[in-house]
Short mmCIF file of C-alpha atoms and ligand atoms in Angstrom, two decimals:
data_model
loop_
_atom_site.label_atom_id
_atom_site.label_comp_id
_atom_site.label_asym_id
_atom_site.label_seq_id
_atom_site.Cartn_x
_atom_site.Cartn_y
_atom_site.Cartn_z
CA UNK A 1 4.52 44.13 55.09
CA UNK A 2 0.82 44.70 54.52
CA UNK A 3 -0.10 48.28 54.07
CA UNK A 4 -4.05 49.16 55.26
CA UNK A 5 -6.23 50.95 52.82
CA UNK A 6 -9.92 52.27 52.76
CA UNK A 7 -11.83 53.12 49.36
CA UNK A 8 -14.61 55.75 49.75
CA UNK A 9 -16.80 54.85 46.78
CA UNK A 10 -15.46 51.42 46.29
CA UNK A 11 -18.32 50.63 43.52
CA UNK A 12 -17.89 53.43 41.04
CA UNK A 13 -15.61 53.40 38.41
CA UNK A 14 -12.39 54.85 40.20
CA UNK A 15 -13.13 52.50 43.11
CA UNK A 16 -13.04 49.52 40.41
CA UNK A 17 -9.84 50.59 38.87
CA UNK A 18 -8.56 50.66 42.51
CA UNK A 19 -9.70 47.44 43.31
CA UNK A 20 -8.22 45.67 40.19
CA UNK A 21 -4.82 47.07 40.97
CA UNK A 22 -5.05 45.92 44.42
CA UNK A 23 -6.70 42.35 43.32
CA UNK A 24 -3.17 41.83 41.54
CA UNK A 25 -1.17 42.04 44.60
CA UNK A 26 -3.64 40.92 47.09
CA UNK A 27 -1.17 39.88 49.70
CA UNK A 28 0.33 43.37 50.11
CA UNK A 29 -2.89 44.83 51.33
CA UNK A 30 -5.17 44.62 54.25
CA UNK A 31 -8.70 46.47 53.72
CA UNK A 32 -10.23 48.33 56.37
CA UNK A 33 -13.44 50.20 54.64
CA UNK A 34 -15.20 50.02 51.46
CA UNK A 35 -17.90 52.19 50.97
CA UNK A 36 -20.69 52.99 48.51
CA UNK A 37 -23.83 54.96 48.13
CA UNK A 38 -26.47 52.09 47.38
CA UNK A 39 -25.31 49.53 45.16
CA UNK A 40 -25.62 46.81 47.32
CA UNK A 41 -25.19 43.77 45.09
CA UNK A 42 -21.60 45.37 44.02
CA UNK A 43 -20.55 46.22 47.59
CA UNK A 44 -21.69 43.00 48.75
CA UNK A 45 -19.80 41.17 45.91
CA UNK A 46 -16.68 43.11 46.68
CA UNK A 47 -17.14 42.66 50.34
CA UNK A 48 -16.80 38.51 49.87
CA UNK A 49 -13.79 39.14 47.23
CA UNK A 50 -11.84 41.49 49.62
CA UNK A 51 -12.76 40.66 53.02
CA UNK A 52 -12.70 44.35 54.28
CA UNK A 53 -13.46 44.96 58.24
CA UNK A 54 -16.24 47.02 57.55
CA UNK A 55 -18.54 48.09 54.49
CA UNK A 56 -21.00 50.92 54.55
CA UNK A 57 -23.54 52.22 52.47
CA UNK A 58 -24.35 55.91 52.50
CA UNK A 59 -28.07 55.52 51.80
CA UNK A 60 -29.40 53.92 55.03
CA UNK A 61 -32.76 52.79 53.13
CA UNK A 62 -30.67 49.42 51.81
CA UNK A 63 -29.03 48.40 54.98
CA UNK A 64 -31.60 45.31 55.52
CA UNK A 65 -30.73 44.30 51.85
CA UNK A 66 -26.87 44.49 52.71
CA UNK A 67 -27.23 42.65 55.76
CA UNK A 68 -28.93 39.53 54.00
CA UNK A 69 -26.50 39.60 51.38
CA UNK A 70 -23.78 39.47 54.09
CA UNK A 71 -25.21 37.20 56.16
CA UNK A 72 -22.63 34.72 57.57
CA UNK A 73 -19.82 36.54 56.56
CA UNK A 74 -17.20 38.03 58.78
CA UNK A 75 -17.61 41.68 58.03
CA UNK A 76 -19.20 44.86 59.86
CA UNK A 77 -21.96 46.32 57.69
CA UNK A 78 -23.30 49.69 58.47
CA UNK A 79 -25.04 52.55 56.82
CA UNK A 80 -25.75 56.35 56.93
CA UNK A 81 -23.81 59.43 57.27
CA UNK A 82 -22.08 58.81 60.68
CA UNK A 83 -21.24 55.49 59.62
CA UNK A 84 -19.60 56.70 56.14
CA UNK A 85 -17.64 59.25 58.48
CA UNK A 86 -16.78 56.79 61.06
CA UNK A 87 -15.48 53.91 58.83
CA UNK A 88 -13.47 57.05 56.86
CA UNK A 89 -12.06 57.86 60.29
CA UNK A 90 -10.59 54.31 60.86
CA UNK A 91 -6.70 54.68 60.67
CA UNK A 92 -5.24 53.43 57.81
CA UNK A 93 -1.91 54.00 55.63
CA UNK A 94 -3.80 54.94 52.63
CA UNK A 95 -7.53 56.50 51.85
CA UNK A 96 -8.89 56.37 48.26
CA UNK A 97 -11.35 59.46 48.29
CA UNK A 98 -13.49 58.27 45.01
CA UNK A 99 -16.82 59.40 46.17
CA UNK A 100 -18.62 61.65 43.53
CA UNK A 101 -19.44 65.02 44.30
CA UNK A 102 -19.85 67.07 47.80
CA UNK A 103 -21.18 64.10 49.12
CA UNK A 104 -17.51 62.86 49.49
CA UNK A 105 -16.43 66.04 51.43
CA UNK A 106 -17.28 65.25 54.93
CA UNK A 107 -15.89 61.21 54.59
CA UNK A 108 -12.66 62.63 52.78
CA UNK A 109 -11.98 65.57 56.00
CA UNK A 110 -12.42 62.42 58.30
CA UNK A 111 -9.98 60.57 56.34
CA UNK A 112 -7.62 63.83 56.47
CA UNK A 113 -8.33 64.58 60.19
CA UNK A 114 -6.49 61.03 60.88
CA UNK A 115 -3.32 62.55 59.39
CA UNK A 116 -2.79 59.75 56.87
CA UNK A 117 -2.07 59.77 53.14
CA UNK A 118 -5.44 60.52 51.37
CA UNK A 119 -5.03 59.87 47.61
CA UNK A 120 -7.81 62.21 46.07
CA UNK A 121 -10.08 61.66 42.87
CA UNK A 122 -12.93 63.32 44.36
CA UNK A 123 -12.22 66.73 42.80
CA UNK A 124 -15.88 68.31 44.22
CA UNK A 125 -14.80 67.84 47.72
CA UNK A 126 -11.63 69.98 47.29
CA UNK A 127 -13.38 72.48 44.91
CA UNK A 128 -16.05 73.06 47.67
CA UNK A 129 -13.86 73.32 50.57
CA UNK A 130 -10.50 74.39 49.08
CA UNK A 131 -8.67 76.56 51.86
CA UNK A 132 -10.55 74.70 54.92
CA UNK A 133 -9.42 71.28 53.18
CA UNK A 134 -5.90 72.44 52.59
CA UNK A 135 -5.70 73.50 56.38
CA UNK A 136 -6.76 70.57 57.85
CA UNK A 137 -3.94 68.50 55.64
CA UNK A 138 -1.41 71.20 57.08
CA UNK A 139 -2.96 70.70 60.78
CA UNK A 140 -3.21 67.10 60.66
CA UNK A 141 0.06 66.37 59.18
CA UNK A 142 -2.12 64.20 56.34
CA UNK A 143 -0.36 63.84 52.93
CA UNK A 144 -2.69 64.72 49.82
CA UNK A 145 -1.92 62.65 46.49
CA UNK A 146 -3.74 63.37 43.41
CA UNK A 147 -5.47 60.70 41.47
CA UNK A 148 -7.10 62.88 38.98
CA UNK A 149 -4.99 62.23 35.89
CA UNK A 150 -4.01 65.95 35.23
CA UNK A 151 -3.24 66.66 38.69
CA UNK A 152 -1.20 63.38 38.96
CA UNK A 153 0.81 64.52 36.14
CA UNK A 154 1.51 67.53 37.16
CA UNK A 155 2.50 66.36 40.82
CA UNK A 156 4.84 64.12 38.72
CA UNK A 157 6.19 66.97 36.71
CA UNK A 158 6.97 69.00 39.90
CA UNK A 159 8.67 66.22 42.00
CA UNK A 160 12.26 67.45 42.64
CA UNK A 161 11.65 71.05 41.78
CA UNK A 162 10.61 74.22 43.42
CA UNK A 163 6.65 75.68 42.77
CA UNK A 164 8.75 79.03 43.27
CA UNK A 165 10.40 78.26 39.78
CA UNK A 166 7.68 77.36 38.04
CA UNK A 167 6.19 79.67 35.29
CA UNK A 168 2.88 78.35 34.05
CA UNK A 169 0.78 74.83 34.61
CA UNK A 170 -1.35 73.62 31.61
CA UNK A 171 -4.10 71.06 32.13
CA UNK A 172 -4.59 69.19 28.97
CA UNK A 173 -8.25 68.71 28.24
CA UNK A 174 -9.80 65.81 25.75
CA UNK A 175 -12.43 68.47 24.75
CA UNK A 176 -15.00 65.57 25.39
CA UNK A 177 -17.55 64.21 23.20
CA UNK A 178 -18.89 67.49 21.90
CA UNK A 179 -15.70 68.96 20.90
CA UNK A 180 -16.34 69.87 17.16
CA UNK A 181 -20.03 70.48 17.51
CA UNK A 182 -21.98 73.74 16.95
CA UNK A 183 -23.89 75.41 19.43
CA UNK A 184 -27.39 74.16 17.71
CA UNK A 185 -26.11 70.71 17.86
CA UNK A 186 -25.17 71.12 21.59
CA UNK A 187 -28.75 72.50 22.57
CA UNK A 188 -30.28 69.15 21.32
CA UNK A 189 -27.37 66.87 22.92
CA UNK A 190 -28.47 63.85 24.77
CA UNK A 191 -27.38 62.38 28.09
CA UNK A 192 -26.74 59.03 25.98
CA UNK A 193 -24.73 61.21 23.88
CA UNK A 194 -22.82 63.06 26.58
CA UNK A 195 -21.76 60.16 28.82
CA UNK A 196 -19.92 58.53 25.59
CA UNK A 197 -16.56 59.80 26.37
CA UNK A 198 -14.16 59.51 23.41
CA UNK A 199 -10.92 58.67 25.45
CA UNK A 200 -11.92 57.58 29.00
CA UNK A 201 -14.70 55.24 30.76
CA UNK A 202 -15.90 57.06 33.92
CA UNK A 203 -18.97 57.91 35.82
CA UNK A 204 -22.04 59.48 34.47
CA UNK A 205 -21.42 62.87 36.31
CA UNK A 206 -18.00 63.31 35.29
CA UNK A 207 -18.76 62.28 31.83
CA UNK A 208 -21.21 65.08 31.56
CA UNK A 209 -18.70 67.29 33.03
CA UNK A 210 -16.25 66.46 30.56
CA UNK A 211 -18.98 67.39 27.55
CA UNK A 212 -19.60 70.51 29.42
CA UNK A 213 -15.82 71.33 30.10
CA UNK A 214 -16.95 71.73 33.74
CA UNK A 215 -14.71 68.99 34.55
CA UNK A 216 -11.80 71.17 33.67
CA UNK A 217 -13.10 74.20 35.30
CA UNK A 218 -13.20 72.10 38.90
CA UNK A 219 -9.89 70.80 37.74
CA UNK A 220 -8.53 74.41 37.74
CA UNK A 221 -9.64 75.08 40.80
CA UNK A 222 -8.32 72.14 42.10
CA UNK A 223 -4.99 72.34 40.65
CA UNK A 224 -4.93 76.05 42.25
CA UNK A 225 -5.52 74.43 45.88
CA UNK A 226 -2.83 71.41 45.05
CA UNK A 227 -0.52 73.49 43.50
CA UNK A 228 -0.64 76.95 44.89
CA UNK A 229 0.82 79.08 41.88
CA UNK A 230 -1.27 82.47 40.84
CA UNK A 231 -4.49 81.87 39.01
CA UNK A 232 -2.98 83.56 35.78
CA UNK A 233 -0.28 80.88 35.67
CA UNK A 234 -3.02 78.25 35.22
CA UNK A 235 -3.52 77.50 31.52
CA UNK A 236 -5.96 74.93 29.85
CA UNK A 237 -5.51 73.52 26.39
CA UNK A 238 -7.58 71.15 24.23
CA UNK A 239 -5.51 67.84 23.43
CA UNK A 240 -8.02 65.45 22.10
CA UNK A 241 -5.61 62.44 22.22
CA UNK A 242 -5.48 62.55 25.98
CA UNK A 243 -1.74 61.40 25.80
CA UNK A 244 0.05 64.32 27.62
CA UNK A 245 -2.07 64.34 30.95
CA UNK A 246 -0.53 67.87 31.97
CA UNK A 247 2.51 70.27 31.63
CA UNK A 248 4.47 72.34 33.99
CA UNK A 249 6.80 74.98 32.43
CA UNK A 250 9.69 76.29 34.50
CA UNK A 251 11.25 79.92 34.38
CA UNK A 252 14.21 78.41 32.21
CA UNK A 253 11.99 77.60 29.35
CA UNK A 254 12.02 73.88 30.25
CA UNK A 255 8.56 72.14 29.83
CA UNK A 256 7.98 68.62 31.48
CA UNK A 257 5.23 66.65 30.64
CA UNK A 258 3.61 63.45 31.99
CA UNK A 259 2.22 61.05 29.18
CA UNK A 260 0.59 57.83 29.25
CA UNK A 261 -2.38 55.50 28.28
CA UNK A 262 -5.77 56.77 29.00
CA UNK A 263 -6.50 54.29 31.90
CA UNK A 264 -7.02 55.52 35.16
CA UNK A 265 -5.10 52.69 36.44
CA UNK A 266 -2.12 54.87 35.78
CA UNK A 267 -2.49 57.78 38.30
CA UNK A 268 -4.09 55.25 40.40
CA UNK A 269 -1.11 53.14 40.60
CA UNK A 270 1.47 56.25 40.76
CA UNK A 271 -0.93 56.89 44.15
CA UNK A 272 -0.76 53.63 45.55
CA UNK A 273 2.67 52.62 45.04
CA UNK A 274 4.12 56.38 45.95
CA UNK A 275 6.73 57.44 46.30
CA UNK A 276 8.00 54.02 44.68
CA UNK A 277 6.29 52.30 41.44
CA UNK A 278 4.22 49.52 40.78
CA UNK A 279 3.14 47.27 37.50
CA UNK A 280 0.59 47.91 35.86
CA UNK A 281 -1.44 45.81 33.29
CA UNK A 282 -2.08 48.66 31.11
CA UNK A 283 -1.28 49.02 27.62
CA UNK A 284 2.15 50.43 26.93
CA UNK A 285 2.03 53.95 25.15
CA UNK A 286 2.67 53.19 21.52
CA UNK A 287 3.39 56.51 20.18
CA UNK A 288 4.46 55.49 16.64
CA UNK A 289 0.94 54.10 16.59
CA UNK A 290 -0.87 57.36 17.82
CA UNK A 291 1.21 58.90 15.11
CA UNK A 292 0.23 62.59 16.16
CA UNK A 293 -0.48 64.52 19.32
CA UNK A 294 -2.44 67.74 18.49
CA UNK A 295 -3.00 70.93 20.57
CA UNK A 296 -5.75 73.42 20.26
CA UNK A 297 -7.36 76.58 21.90
CA UNK A 298 -10.36 76.07 24.40
CA UNK A 299 -13.41 77.76 22.94
CA UNK A 300 -15.42 79.44 25.89
CA UNK A 301 -18.27 80.69 23.81
CA UNK A 302 -19.47 77.06 23.06
CA UNK A 303 -18.25 75.87 26.40
CA UNK A 304 -18.56 78.76 28.94
CA UNK A 305 -18.13 76.33 31.86
CA UNK A 306 -14.30 76.84 32.18
CA UNK A 307 -14.83 80.66 32.03
CA UNK A 308 -17.05 80.54 35.12
CA UNK A 309 -14.84 78.01 36.95
CA UNK A 310 -11.76 80.83 36.87
CA UNK A 311 -14.34 83.42 37.88
CA UNK A 312 -15.25 81.30 40.83
CA UNK A 313 -11.66 80.87 41.52
CA UNK A 314 -10.91 84.55 41.40
CA UNK A 315 -13.72 85.32 43.63
CA UNK A 316 -12.35 82.57 46.01
CA UNK A 317 -14.14 81.85 49.24
CA UNK A 318 -17.35 79.96 49.12
CA UNK A 319 -17.88 80.90 45.52
CA UNK A 320 -16.31 77.60 44.07
CA UNK A 321 -18.75 75.78 46.43
CA UNK A 322 -21.80 77.29 44.76
CA UNK A 323 -20.38 76.74 41.22
CA UNK A 324 -19.88 72.95 42.17
CA UNK A 325 -23.40 72.46 43.91
CA UNK A 326 -25.06 74.26 41.15
CA UNK A 327 -23.38 72.05 38.62
CA UNK A 328 -23.82 69.07 40.53
CA UNK A 329 -27.92 69.73 40.05
CA UNK A 330 -28.13 70.63 36.70
CA UNK A 331 -26.04 67.78 35.54
CA UNK A 332 -28.29 65.51 37.65
CA UNK A 333 -31.37 67.62 36.08
CA UNK A 334 -29.97 66.88 32.58
CA UNK A 335 -29.19 63.18 33.17
CA UNK A 336 -33.01 63.06 34.24
CA UNK A 337 -33.91 64.75 31.03
CA UNK A 338 -35.23 67.58 32.72
CA UNK A 339 -33.16 70.39 31.00
CA UNK A 340 -31.34 70.77 27.75
CA UNK A 341 -27.43 70.21 27.94
CA UNK A 342 -26.67 74.20 27.26
CA UNK A 343 -28.80 74.95 30.12
CA UNK A 344 -26.40 73.31 32.35
CA UNK A 345 -23.55 76.01 32.58
CA UNK A 346 -26.45 78.59 32.11
CA UNK A 347 -28.28 77.50 35.13
CA UNK A 348 -24.48 77.50 37.03
CA UNK A 349 -24.26 81.20 35.97
CA UNK A 350 -27.60 81.90 37.27
CA UNK A 351 -26.99 80.69 40.76
CA UNK A 352 -23.45 82.05 40.90
CA UNK A 353 -24.91 85.66 39.78
CA UNK A 354 -27.19 85.55 43.39
CA UNK A 355 -23.97 85.29 45.53
CA UNK A 356 -21.22 87.75 46.92
CA UNK A 357 -18.06 86.25 47.96
CA UNK A 358 -17.97 85.22 51.75
CA UNK A 359 -15.55 83.15 53.55
CA UNK A 360 -16.40 79.90 54.85
CA UNK A 361 -14.49 79.14 57.89
CA UNK A 362 -15.17 75.44 58.63
CA UNK A 363 -16.62 72.37 57.10
CA UNK A 364 -20.30 73.17 58.31
CA UNK A 365 -20.01 76.55 56.56
CA UNK A 366 -19.40 74.72 53.59
CA UNK A 367 -21.97 72.36 53.78
CA UNK A 368 -24.43 75.28 54.66
CA UNK A 369 -23.59 76.71 51.38
CA UNK A 370 -23.71 73.92 49.42
CA UNK A 371 -27.15 72.82 50.77
CA UNK A 372 -28.33 76.57 50.02
CA UNK A 373 -26.98 76.35 46.47
CA UNK A 374 -28.60 73.11 45.72
CA UNK A 375 -31.76 74.75 46.92
CA UNK A 376 -31.55 77.19 44.35
CA UNK A 377 -30.34 75.15 41.29
CA UNK A 378 -33.42 72.95 42.13
CA UNK A 379 -35.81 75.76 42.08
CA UNK A 380 -34.28 76.81 38.53
CA UNK A 381 -34.32 73.44 37.15
CA UNK A 382 -37.74 72.53 38.25
CA UNK A 383 -39.15 75.85 36.46
CA UNK A 384 -37.14 75.14 33.50
P1 NAD B 401 -18.92 56.65 39.80
O1 NAD B 401 -20.16 57.50 39.75
O2 NAD B 401 -18.58 55.95 38.83
O3 NAD B 401 -18.77 56.25 41.40
C1 NAD B 401 -19.05 57.09 42.50
C2 NAD B 401 -19.09 56.33 43.62
O4 NAD B 401 -19.44 57.15 44.85
C3 NAD B 401 -20.06 55.20 43.93
O5 NAD B 401 -19.02 53.95 44.48
C4 NAD B 401 -20.94 55.32 44.59
O6 NAD B 401 -21.78 54.64 45.11
C5 NAD B 401 -20.55 56.52 45.54
N1 NAD B 401 -21.53 57.48 45.88
C6 NAD B 401 -22.48 58.09 44.92
N2 NAD B 401 -23.06 59.17 45.74
C7 NAD B 401 -22.83 58.90 47.01
C8 NAD B 401 -23.14 59.70 47.98
N3 NAD B 401 -24.35 60.57 48.13
N4 NAD B 401 -22.95 59.49 49.07
C9 NAD B 401 -21.74 58.40 49.24
N5 NAD B 401 -21.20 57.65 48.55
C10 NAD B 401 -21.62 58.10 47.11
O7 NAD B 401 -18.10 58.17 39.75
P2 NAD B 401 -16.40 58.17 39.38
O8 NAD B 401 -16.09 58.44 37.94
O9 NAD B 401 -15.57 56.89 39.85
O10 NAD B 401 -15.69 59.22 40.08
C11 NAD B 401 -15.61 59.44 41.54
C12 NAD B 401 -15.08 60.68 41.49
O11 NAD B 401 -13.54 60.50 41.03
C13 NAD B 401 -15.49 61.93 41.13
O12 NAD B 401 -15.16 62.96 41.84
C14 NAD B 401 -14.79 62.11 39.51
O13 NAD B 401 -14.69 63.28 39.50
C15 NAD B 401 -13.74 61.56 40.28
N6 NAD B 401 -12.52 61.35 39.20
C16 NAD B 401 -13.05 60.01 38.30
C17 NAD B 401 -12.01 59.84 37.20
C18 NAD B 401 -12.83 58.51 36.45
O14 NAD B 401 -12.05 58.31 35.25
N7 NAD B 401 -13.89 58.25 36.73
C19 NAD B 401 -11.18 60.49 36.78
C20 NAD B 401 -10.84 61.32 37.45
C21 NAD B 401 -11.57 61.87 38.41
MG1 MG B 402 -9.19 64.63 35.07
#
């Protein structure tokens, strides 16, 4: 029997890995929606190859171009925020939430509200919406499956166990491209250096987040919502080889870990096939060849982002949305050559210092906080 799937953020790195797997067992899937921001050429190519019901661009300005590129094809074409939410709310068996940033929040919530299964890569959405998203999952009887490799690892290590028996959950971090760098060198780090991750091939934004370690900070908050243990039970350890994707330690002293190649198709496959398993073309893990797995402490002096994220998680409410919004703006400014690498975390800290915890009650509250924090962060980057 065919299963139906929508991919939000189909033209990105996670979108491409997902479609690579789908393409290998094409007859098992019916594709409902494929979405992108403004990459017309790639979205049109995917539409021809995968024959979805509908393709949507978030950016309306490119709609005429997409219509032209798909003239004569039997596929609906749409654009804009409402069209994106409408496409995301079409009932499917599985939605892959792989838009980058808080821009993915509204469509992801629209998918959750259908009560189906949502495989989440878009960590910024969960970081920003936190309790509101988790409450919506419960209210609509939806299932949230983590695709982020660490959270997928934890999800697998928790299977058949109870959260109440967990002592600690440890997220592993590669340490990114600047792991051994001095503060002076970090000051001068360029966007090209920041996006060159040693182990993973990812989109630009998450690559910069990995370089600042904000990725691990966002993942700490993500883990806190997905696996509700106390914050002091959540740990981070640097593991440069990215072979152990995370670990769960139980009260009896047993630690379960999930290992695998650093290829996103492994956690994506786990979500696509869940609760079964499927084949992937990924190179098997060769531990003898890798030889050594090493672990080291975080350095929050050179990489303050994880400290800021932990503080935001402790404050709760709207503060993680502020952290995320300020970070998105600062990362974009760094990629555009407007601010230095080390200013990313500094800007985030400055924006956070202007906020007192407040409890967002609904999606609109979060989007308002997100917008306001972005304005504040833009003010800082423009005056930098
Ligand atoms: P990417 O930049 O490669 O792709 C992002 C996708 O989102 C593209 O399809 C793009 O068109 C779409 N998009 C961008 N801005 C948009 C907007 N304003 N509105 C609507 N759509 C928009 O990013 P990625 O690396 O695939 O990451 C996607 C998400 O998955 C991020 O949240 C990231 O943190 C998470 N993630 C990625 C990886 C990875 O290996 N790439 C691993 C773990 C988690
Ligand atoms: Mg991750």
